[in-house]
Short mmCIF file of C-alpha atoms in Angstrom, two decimals:
data_model
loop_
_atom_site.label_atom_id
_atom_site.label_comp_id
_atom_site.label_asym_id
_atom_site.label_seq_id
_atom_site.Cartn_x
_atom_site.Cartn_y
_atom_site.Cartn_z
CA MET A 1 -0.05 -0.05 0.02
CA THR A 2 1.28 3.44 -0.87
CA LEU A 3 -0.24 6.76 0.17
CA CYS A 4 0.38 9.56 -2.24
CA PHE A 5 0.11 13.33 -1.54
CA GLN A 6 1.32 16.12 -3.75
CA TYR A 7 4.09 18.40 -2.45
CA ILE A 8 4.66 21.69 -4.31
CA LYS A 9 8.44 22.35 -4.48
CA GLY A 10 9.44 25.90 -4.14
CA LYS A 11 6.26 27.05 -2.43
CA LYS A 12 6.56 28.35 1.18
CA MET A 13 4.64 26.04 3.45
CA SER A 14 3.78 26.65 7.02
CA VAL A 15 4.78 24.33 9.88
CA LYS A 16 3.29 24.01 13.32
CA ILE A 17 4.68 21.83 16.07
CA PHE A 18 2.44 20.97 18.94
CA VAL A 19 4.22 20.53 22.22
CA MET A 20 2.31 18.05 24.35
CA THR A 21 2.58 18.79 27.99
CA HIS A 22 0.97 18.21 31.39
CA LYS A 23 3.14 20.62 33.36
CA ARG A 24 4.61 24.08 33.00
CA PHE A 25 7.87 24.26 30.99
CA GLU A 26 10.12 26.57 29.10
CA VAL A 27 8.36 27.09 25.82
CA PRO A 28 10.84 27.49 22.85
CA ASN A 29 11.13 31.07 21.58
CA ASP A 30 9.74 30.16 18.15
CA PRO A 31 6.06 30.72 17.08
CA MET A 32 6.27 27.40 15.25
CA TYR A 33 5.82 25.63 18.67
CA ILE A 34 2.51 25.64 20.18
CA PRO A 35 2.10 24.28 23.82
CA LEU A 36 -0.92 21.99 24.18
CA HIS A 37 -2.01 21.09 27.72
CA VAL A 38 -3.13 17.41 27.32
CA GLY A 39 -5.70 16.09 29.75
CA HIS A 40 -6.80 19.66 30.32
CA LYS A 41 -10.40 18.84 30.98
CA GLN A 42 -9.57 17.09 34.31
CA ALA A 43 -6.40 19.11 35.05
CA LYS A 44 -5.88 20.45 38.63
CA GLU A 45 -3.54 23.24 37.61
CA GLU A 46 -3.57 25.86 34.82
CA PHE A 47 -0.51 26.96 32.93
CA GLY A 48 -1.96 29.36 30.42
CA TYR A 49 -1.53 27.07 27.55
CA MET A 50 -4.21 25.94 25.02
CA GLY A 51 -6.10 22.88 26.15
CA ASP A 52 -7.17 19.76 24.45
CA ASP A 53 -10.73 19.88 25.62
CA THR A 54 -12.29 22.15 22.99
CA GLY A 55 -14.29 21.11 19.92
CA ASP A 56 -14.17 17.35 19.15
CA HIS A 57 -11.94 15.93 21.80
CA ILE A 58 -11.05 12.93 24.07
CA SER A 59 -9.33 15.04 26.79
CA ASP A 60 -11.26 13.22 29.62
CA GLN A 61 -9.68 9.93 28.39
CA ASN A 62 -6.08 11.27 28.59
CA CYS A 63 -5.31 8.81 31.35
CA TYR A 64 -5.39 6.02 28.78
CA TYR A 65 -4.22 7.94 25.80
CA ALA A 66 -1.43 10.07 27.29
CA GLU A 67 -0.08 12.54 24.51
CA LEU A 68 -2.51 10.93 22.02
CA SER A 69 -5.48 13.04 23.48
CA GLY A 70 -3.48 15.90 22.09
CA VAL A 71 -2.75 14.08 18.80
CA TYR A 72 -6.60 13.54 18.51
CA TRP A 73 -7.18 17.25 19.12
CA VAL A 74 -4.84 18.38 16.48
CA TRP A 75 -6.43 15.91 13.89
CA LYS A 76 -9.94 17.07 14.65
CA ASN A 77 -9.60 20.65 15.36
CA TYR A 78 -6.53 22.30 13.70
CA HIS A 79 -6.70 22.95 9.98
CA THR A 80 -4.44 25.94 9.40
CA ALA A 81 -0.86 24.77 8.77
CA ASP A 82 0.28 22.84 5.76
CA TYR A 83 2.51 20.54 7.93
CA VAL A 84 1.88 19.66 11.66
CA GLY A 85 3.99 17.86 14.21
CA ILE A 86 4.05 16.43 17.62
CA CYS A 87 6.81 16.61 20.27
CA HIS A 88 6.86 16.73 24.05
CA TYR A 89 7.72 19.31 26.61
CA ARG A 90 11.09 17.37 27.17
CA ARG A 91 11.69 15.89 23.74
CA PHE A 92 12.28 17.56 20.53
CA LEU A 93 13.32 16.31 17.17
CA THR A 94 16.90 17.43 16.19
CA SER A 95 19.52 17.20 13.49
CA GLU A 96 22.47 14.78 13.90
CA GLU A 97 24.36 17.62 15.53
CA GLY A 98 21.64 18.11 18.12
CA TYR A 99 20.11 21.35 16.89
CA VAL A 100 16.37 21.74 16.88
CA PHE A 101 15.04 22.21 13.38
CA SER A 102 13.74 25.54 12.16
CA GLU A 103 10.57 25.87 10.03
CA SER A 104 12.52 26.29 6.87
CA GLU A 105 14.61 23.17 7.69
CA TYR A 106 11.35 21.09 8.30
CA GLU A 107 10.01 22.39 5.06
CA LYS A 108 13.15 21.35 3.16
CA ILE A 109 13.24 17.89 4.60
CA LEU A 110 9.53 17.36 3.84
CA GLN A 111 10.00 18.19 0.19
CA GLU A 112 12.04 14.86 0.01
CA TYR A 113 10.47 12.78 2.75
CA ASP A 114 6.98 11.82 3.61
CA ILE A 115 7.36 11.95 7.46
CA ILE A 116 9.82 13.00 10.03
CA THR A 117 10.06 10.76 13.15
CA THR A 118 12.36 9.33 15.71
CA LYS A 119 15.25 6.90 15.02
CA GLN A 120 14.10 3.32 15.52
CA LEU A 121 14.80 1.93 18.99
CA GLU A 122 16.57 -1.39 18.82
CA LEU A 123 15.32 -3.70 21.66
CA PRO A 124 17.09 -6.55 23.26
CA GLY A 125 14.33 -8.89 22.16
CA SER A 126 11.11 -8.95 20.16
CA TYR A 127 8.77 -5.96 20.60
CA ARG A 128 5.97 -8.30 21.59
CA ASN A 129 8.19 -9.84 24.41
CA GLY A 130 9.30 -6.40 25.53
CA PHE A 131 5.77 -5.12 25.75
CA GLY A 132 4.67 -8.28 27.52
CA ALA A 133 7.44 -7.77 30.11
CA HIS A 134 5.96 -4.50 31.35
CA HIS A 135 2.24 -4.55 30.18
CA ASN A 136 -0.64 -6.95 29.62
CA VAL A 137 0.38 -8.48 26.29
CA HIS A 138 -3.40 -9.36 25.73
CA THR A 139 -3.89 -5.58 24.85
CA LEU A 140 -1.31 -5.86 22.06
CA ASP A 141 -2.67 -9.19 20.77
CA GLU A 142 -6.17 -7.81 20.70
CA THR A 143 -4.81 -4.77 18.80
CA GLY A 144 -3.71 -7.30 16.14
CA HIS A 145 -7.10 -9.09 16.23
CA ILE A 146 -8.76 -5.69 15.45
CA ILE A 147 -6.28 -4.93 12.65
CA ALA A 148 -6.86 -8.37 11.12
CA GLU A 149 -10.67 -7.76 11.28
CA TYR A 150 -10.78 -4.17 9.94
CA TYR A 151 -7.43 -3.57 8.21
CA PRO A 152 -6.31 -7.05 7.01
CA GLU A 153 -3.72 -5.46 4.66
CA TYR A 154 -1.80 -4.47 7.80
CA TYR A 155 -1.98 -7.66 9.69
CA ASP A 156 1.07 -9.65 8.28
CA THR A 157 3.21 -6.60 8.77
CA PHE A 158 1.90 -6.12 12.35
CA ILE A 159 2.74 -9.74 13.22
CA ARG A 160 6.08 -9.70 11.51
CA LEU A 161 7.36 -6.48 13.19
CA SER A 162 6.00 -7.41 16.53
CA ASN A 163 8.37 -10.39 16.53
CA GLN A 164 11.27 -8.23 15.56
CA ASN A 165 13.25 -5.90 17.79
CA LYS A 166 12.40 -2.43 16.54
CA THR A 167 9.99 0.37 17.01
CA TYR A 168 9.60 4.15 17.00
CA PHE A 169 8.93 5.75 20.27
CA GLY A 170 7.34 8.95 21.74
CA ASN A 171 4.60 9.41 19.16
CA MET A 172 6.76 12.16 17.76
CA MET A 173 6.24 12.98 14.01
CA VAL A 174 6.01 15.79 11.48
CA ALA A 175 3.97 15.37 8.23
CA LYS A 176 1.76 16.96 5.70
CA LYS A 177 -1.49 17.65 7.53
CA GLU A 178 -3.46 15.36 5.11
CA LEU A 179 -1.09 12.47 5.76
CA PHE A 180 -1.23 13.13 9.55
CA ASP A 181 -5.06 13.12 9.34
CA THR A 182 -4.92 9.81 7.42
CA TYR A 183 -2.78 8.20 10.03
CA CYS A 184 -4.95 9.50 12.92
CA GLN A 185 -8.18 8.11 11.26
CA TRP A 186 -6.43 4.79 11.02
CA LEU A 187 -5.03 4.81 14.52
CA PHE A 188 -8.00 6.09 16.48
CA SER A 189 -10.48 3.79 14.66
CA ILE A 190 -8.49 0.91 16.00
CA PHE A 191 -8.37 2.37 19.52
CA MET A 192 -11.99 3.20 19.66
CA ILE A 193 -12.65 -0.60 19.27
CA LEU A 194 -9.93 -1.66 21.54
CA TYR A 195 -11.29 0.64 24.23
CA GLN A 196 -14.43 -1.44 24.28
CA ARG A 197 -12.65 -4.86 24.21
CA ILE A 198 -9.94 -4.62 26.93
CA ASP A 199 -10.16 -4.34 30.70
CA LEU A 200 -9.37 -0.74 31.68
CA ASN A 201 -8.86 -1.44 35.26
CA PHE A 202 -5.12 -0.85 35.89
CA THR A 203 -3.15 -0.87 39.06
CA ASP A 204 -1.47 2.50 38.39
CA ASP A 205 -1.29 5.49 36.15
CA TYR A 206 1.76 4.32 34.26
CA HIS A 207 0.14 1.15 32.88
CA ARG A 208 -3.26 3.00 32.38
CA ARG A 209 -1.53 4.86 29.46
CA VAL A 210 -1.92 1.70 27.38
CA PHE A 211 -2.95 3.37 24.07
CA GLY A 212 0.01 5.77 24.32
CA PHE A 213 2.41 2.72 24.44
CA ILE A 214 0.85 0.70 21.71
CA SER A 215 0.68 3.63 19.30
CA GLU A 216 4.37 3.99 19.31
CA PHE A 217 4.64 0.63 17.66
CA LEU A 218 1.66 1.21 15.34
CA LEU A 219 3.30 4.16 13.80
CA TYR A 220 6.24 1.91 12.89
CA VAL A 221 3.69 -0.54 11.39
CA TRP A 222 1.84 2.21 9.48
CA VAL A 223 4.91 3.84 7.93
CA THR A 224 6.20 0.36 6.92
CA VAL A 225 2.95 -0.77 5.22
CA ASN A 226 2.46 2.40 3.38
CA ASN A 227 6.06 2.51 2.15
CA LEU A 228 6.45 5.88 3.46
CA LYS A 229 9.93 7.57 3.20
CA ALA A 230 10.73 8.48 6.75
CA TYR A 231 13.39 10.84 7.89
CA GLU A 232 14.47 9.33 11.21
CA CYS A 233 16.24 11.81 13.39
CA ARG A 234 17.60 12.21 16.97
CA VAL A 235 15.60 13.35 19.94
CA ALA A 236 16.94 16.03 22.38
CA LEU A 237 16.02 15.28 25.90
CA ILE A 238 15.54 18.47 27.81
CA GLY A 239 16.12 18.15 31.59
CA GLU A 240 15.84 15.21 33.90
CA LYS A 241 12.52 13.73 34.90
CA LYS A 242 11.51 14.66 38.42
CA GLU A 243 10.79 10.81 39.10
CA THR A 244 14.25 9.86 37.95
CA ARG A 245 15.93 12.42 40.19
CA GLU A 246 13.93 11.27 43.10
CA VAL A 247 15.10 7.77 42.64
CA THR A 248 18.77 8.67 42.53
CA ILE A 249 18.54 10.80 45.62
CA LYS A 250 16.72 7.99 47.62
CA ILE A 251 19.28 5.35 46.34
CA ALA A 252 22.13 7.76 47.37
CA GLU A 253 20.83 7.73 50.94
CA TYR A 254 20.58 4.01 51.00
CA PHE A 255 24.22 3.87 49.77
CA ARG A 256 25.31 6.29 52.54
CA GLN A 257 23.59 4.09 55.21
CA LYS A 258 24.91 0.92 53.60
CA ASP A 259 21.42 -0.30 53.62
CA VAL A 260 21.52 -2.99 50.89
CA LYS A 261 18.28 -4.61 51.76
CA GLY A 262 16.39 -1.30 51.93
CA ALA A 263 17.78 -0.24 48.60
CA LYS A 264 16.65 -3.62 46.91
CA GLU A 265 13.19 -3.30 48.36
CA TYR A 266 12.92 0.26 47.27
CA PHE A 267 14.04 -0.32 43.78
CA GLU A 268 11.71 -3.20 43.42
CA THR A 269 8.78 -1.09 44.35
CA VAL A 270 9.86 1.73 41.95
CA LEU A 271 10.17 -0.68 39.05
CA LYS A 272 6.83 -2.15 39.66
CA LYS A 273 5.12 1.27 39.44
CA ARG A 274 7.42 2.84 36.90
CA PRO A 275 9.36 0.25 34.71
CA ASP A 276 10.12 3.12 32.25
CA ILE A 277 12.51 4.61 34.86
CA LEU A 278 15.26 2.57 33.20
CA MET A 279 14.42 3.65 29.50
CA GLU A 280 16.79 6.11 27.90
CA ALA A 281 14.07 8.77 27.63
CA SER A 282 13.75 8.82 31.44
CA ASP A 283 17.44 7.82 32.45
CA LEU A 284 19.22 10.41 30.48
CA ASN A 285 22.74 9.69 31.99
CA GLY A 286 22.15 6.11 32.57
CA GLU A 287 22.44 6.49 36.43
CA CYS A 288 19.35 4.54 37.24
CA LYS A 289 20.68 1.47 35.40
CA LEU A 290 23.99 1.86 37.27
CA CYS A 291 22.08 2.21 40.55
CA LEU A 292 20.24 -1.01 39.80
CA GLN A 293 23.46 -2.76 38.92
CA ALA A 294 25.02 -1.55 42.13
CA VAL A 295 22.19 -2.73 44.35
CA SER A 296 22.01 -6.00 42.63
CA THR A 297 25.79 -6.52 42.99
CA ALA A 298 25.81 -5.52 46.58
CA ASN A 299 23.15 -8.02 47.42
CA LEU A 300 24.95 -10.79 45.56
CA GLU A 301 28.22 -9.97 47.25
CA ILE A 302 26.66 -10.05 50.64
CA ALA A 303 24.94 -13.35 50.00
CA GLU A 304 28.33 -14.84 48.88
CA TYR A 305 30.92 -13.02 51.06
CA GLY A 306 28.97 -11.43 53.93
CA SER A 307 29.89 -7.98 52.88
CA CYS A 308 29.91 -5.79 49.79
CA PHE A 309 31.68 -2.91 48.15
CA LEU A 310 29.66 -0.26 50.14
CA GLU A 311 32.05 -1.16 53.01
CA SER A 312 34.72 0.50 51.02
CA VAL A 313 32.85 3.23 49.22
CA ASN A 314 29.31 4.47 49.78
CA GLU A 315 29.35 7.98 48.38
CA TYR A 316 26.90 8.14 45.55
CA GLU A 317 29.12 9.75 42.91
CA LYS A 318 31.98 7.39 43.65
CA VAL A 319 29.78 4.40 43.41
CA ILE A 320 28.41 5.56 40.02
CA SER A 321 32.06 6.15 38.83
CA TYR A 322 33.11 2.79 40.01
CA PHE A 323 30.44 0.92 38.02
CA ARG A 324 30.82 3.09 34.93
CA CYS A 325 34.54 2.24 34.86
CA LEU A 326 34.00 -1.44 35.70
CA ASN A 327 31.40 -1.64 32.77
CA ARG A 328 33.88 -0.10 30.38
CA TYR A 329 36.39 -2.74 31.38
CA ALA A 330 33.78 -5.55 31.07
CA ARG A 331 32.62 -4.33 27.68
CA ASP A 332 36.08 -4.13 26.17
CA ALA A 333 36.82 -7.68 27.50
CA VAL A 334 33.78 -9.01 25.68
CA LYS A 335 34.68 -7.10 22.63
CA ALA A 336 38.19 -8.49 22.70
CA VAL A 337 36.97 -12.12 22.78
CA SER A 338 34.03 -11.64 20.43
CA THR A 339 36.24 -10.24 17.75
CA LYS A 340 38.91 -13.10 18.28
CA GLU A 341 41.62 -10.50 18.88
CA GLU A 342 42.67 -12.09 22.23
CA THR A 343 46.31 -12.54 21.11
CA LYS A 344 46.50 -9.14 19.43
CA ASN A 345 45.24 -7.59 22.74
CA ILE A 346 47.15 -9.64 25.20
CA ASN A 347 48.59 -6.52 26.86
CA GLN A 348 45.25 -4.65 26.96
CA LYS A 349 44.56 -5.59 30.55
CA ALA A 350 47.52 -3.66 31.91
CA GLU A 351 46.58 -0.65 29.73
CA TYR A 352 42.94 -0.71 31.16
CA ILE A 353 44.31 -0.92 34.75
CA LYS A 354 46.56 2.09 34.13
CA THR A 355 43.70 4.11 32.57
CA ILE A 356 41.43 3.10 35.49
CA GLU A 357 43.98 4.18 38.10
CA ASP A 358 44.87 7.44 36.23
CA GLN A 359 41.20 8.35 36.13
CA SER A 360 40.58 7.42 39.78
CA CYS A 361 37.53 5.58 38.58
CA MET A 362 37.81 2.68 41.25
CA TYR A 363 37.08 2.87 44.90
CA LYS A 364 39.73 2.65 47.77
CA GLU A 365 42.07 5.30 46.41
CA GLN A 366 42.54 4.27 42.81
CA GLN A 367 42.27 0.56 43.59
CA SER A 368 42.83 -1.59 40.46
CA ILE A 369 40.52 -3.80 38.64
CA GLN A 370 42.13 -6.85 40.11
CA ASN A 371 40.47 -6.27 43.47
CA VAL A 372 36.95 -6.07 42.10
CA SER A 373 34.95 -9.16 43.33
CA GLU A 374 34.41 -12.02 41.01
CA ILE A 375 30.61 -11.45 41.39
CA ALA A 376 30.87 -7.72 40.45
CA LEU A 377 33.05 -8.56 37.40
CA ARG A 378 30.91 -11.46 36.12
CA ALA A 379 27.65 -9.37 36.56
CA ALA A 380 29.18 -6.53 34.56
CA ILE A 381 30.39 -8.94 31.77
CA ARG A 382 26.88 -10.44 31.45
CA LEU A 383 25.70 -6.96 30.52
CA TYR A 384 27.54 -7.28 27.23
CA ALA A 385 28.04 -10.82 26.59
CA THR A 386 25.37 -12.48 24.28
CA ASN A 387 25.80 -15.90 25.66
CA GLY A 388 27.30 -17.91 28.51
CA ASP A 389 30.29 -19.17 26.62
CA MET A 390 31.24 -15.54 25.52
CA ALA A 391 30.85 -14.46 29.22
CA ASP A 392 33.10 -17.13 30.52
CA ARG A 393 35.78 -16.41 27.85
CA ALA A 394 35.81 -12.67 28.69
CA TYR A 395 35.93 -13.50 32.37
CA GLN A 396 39.01 -15.66 31.76
CA TYR A 397 40.47 -13.00 29.45
CA CYS A 398 40.35 -10.54 32.42
CA HIS A 399 42.36 -12.82 34.56
CA ARG A 400 45.21 -13.56 32.13
CA LYS A 401 48.71 -12.85 33.41
CA GLU A 402 50.00 -9.60 32.01
#
């Protein structure tokens, strides 16, 4: 299937990017960006932004749709600009150099491409398995059943892509308004049926945003089936999420108190409510992942040795630095054995140790990688090794005589 729309080269075309938000933020100093308060109908606070609860809207269903209640509003109520786009108060589409696009740059790109969206995420496993790990996979499967029933030409691609490991994310896009409307008609017609078929009783607000999560993948399906030429670009993440900062502050306190059990229980509670806390869009600098690694390692060390690394270092910044450095060492060891360059890199261990000591990455006054526990090293290696045999070889590589 191919959707065709006429683009008039050389003609000045207007672009408007709607910034979906549920909180106050620093609005870009560019009239192209229009803040849109999603879920405005039931909002408890006013920010002075336009709301998504005028005209034809689903603002009162924002808890299920997230930013899609704003997408729906733009589809039904905005008809002025030639191109329309969606971004978030913390996420903006950018060039490879990290610059936010100007209106003229958007126009130029869209003379050659059908749609601008995010780079594809590469997942560790299939999309379906990943979705099922954090959500009720029945909702995704039921989406497929609806597509098979109402849009059978999309079904084979839906199944094929759901068993692969890629997706778009964030529901971020810019396109000709007619193309945007066509997508919305397809997307919301599916969700209006899904809304009637699934159990909408969720344990928390995060999982309740089910349509917002599924739609990220459906955009990938829609672009693929329609053979659209997509310009996939980077996403600038502006500022750290409040929830992410709260987690690192709390974990830092557990580290300071050397409370390994408390840290583990706290992290388990957080992940149950907000599994997205470990995603790149939330964990900008990767510290939440490192905190989880540190907590897991500490618990394993205590179970095996009766004590853990927190006895030597318990300051948050030093713990994070320690695991960053350990992971670099583990990653390079895995790379060495996986590329079969073990002989060539026989002296690499000494070089890594010197680098680590020079950078003061390790705990105990520049302690070398040799004093890291076997448990900590093996756990770090498993982050990068693709199988058990590779992990074992990387571990042995780390213990070669210099």
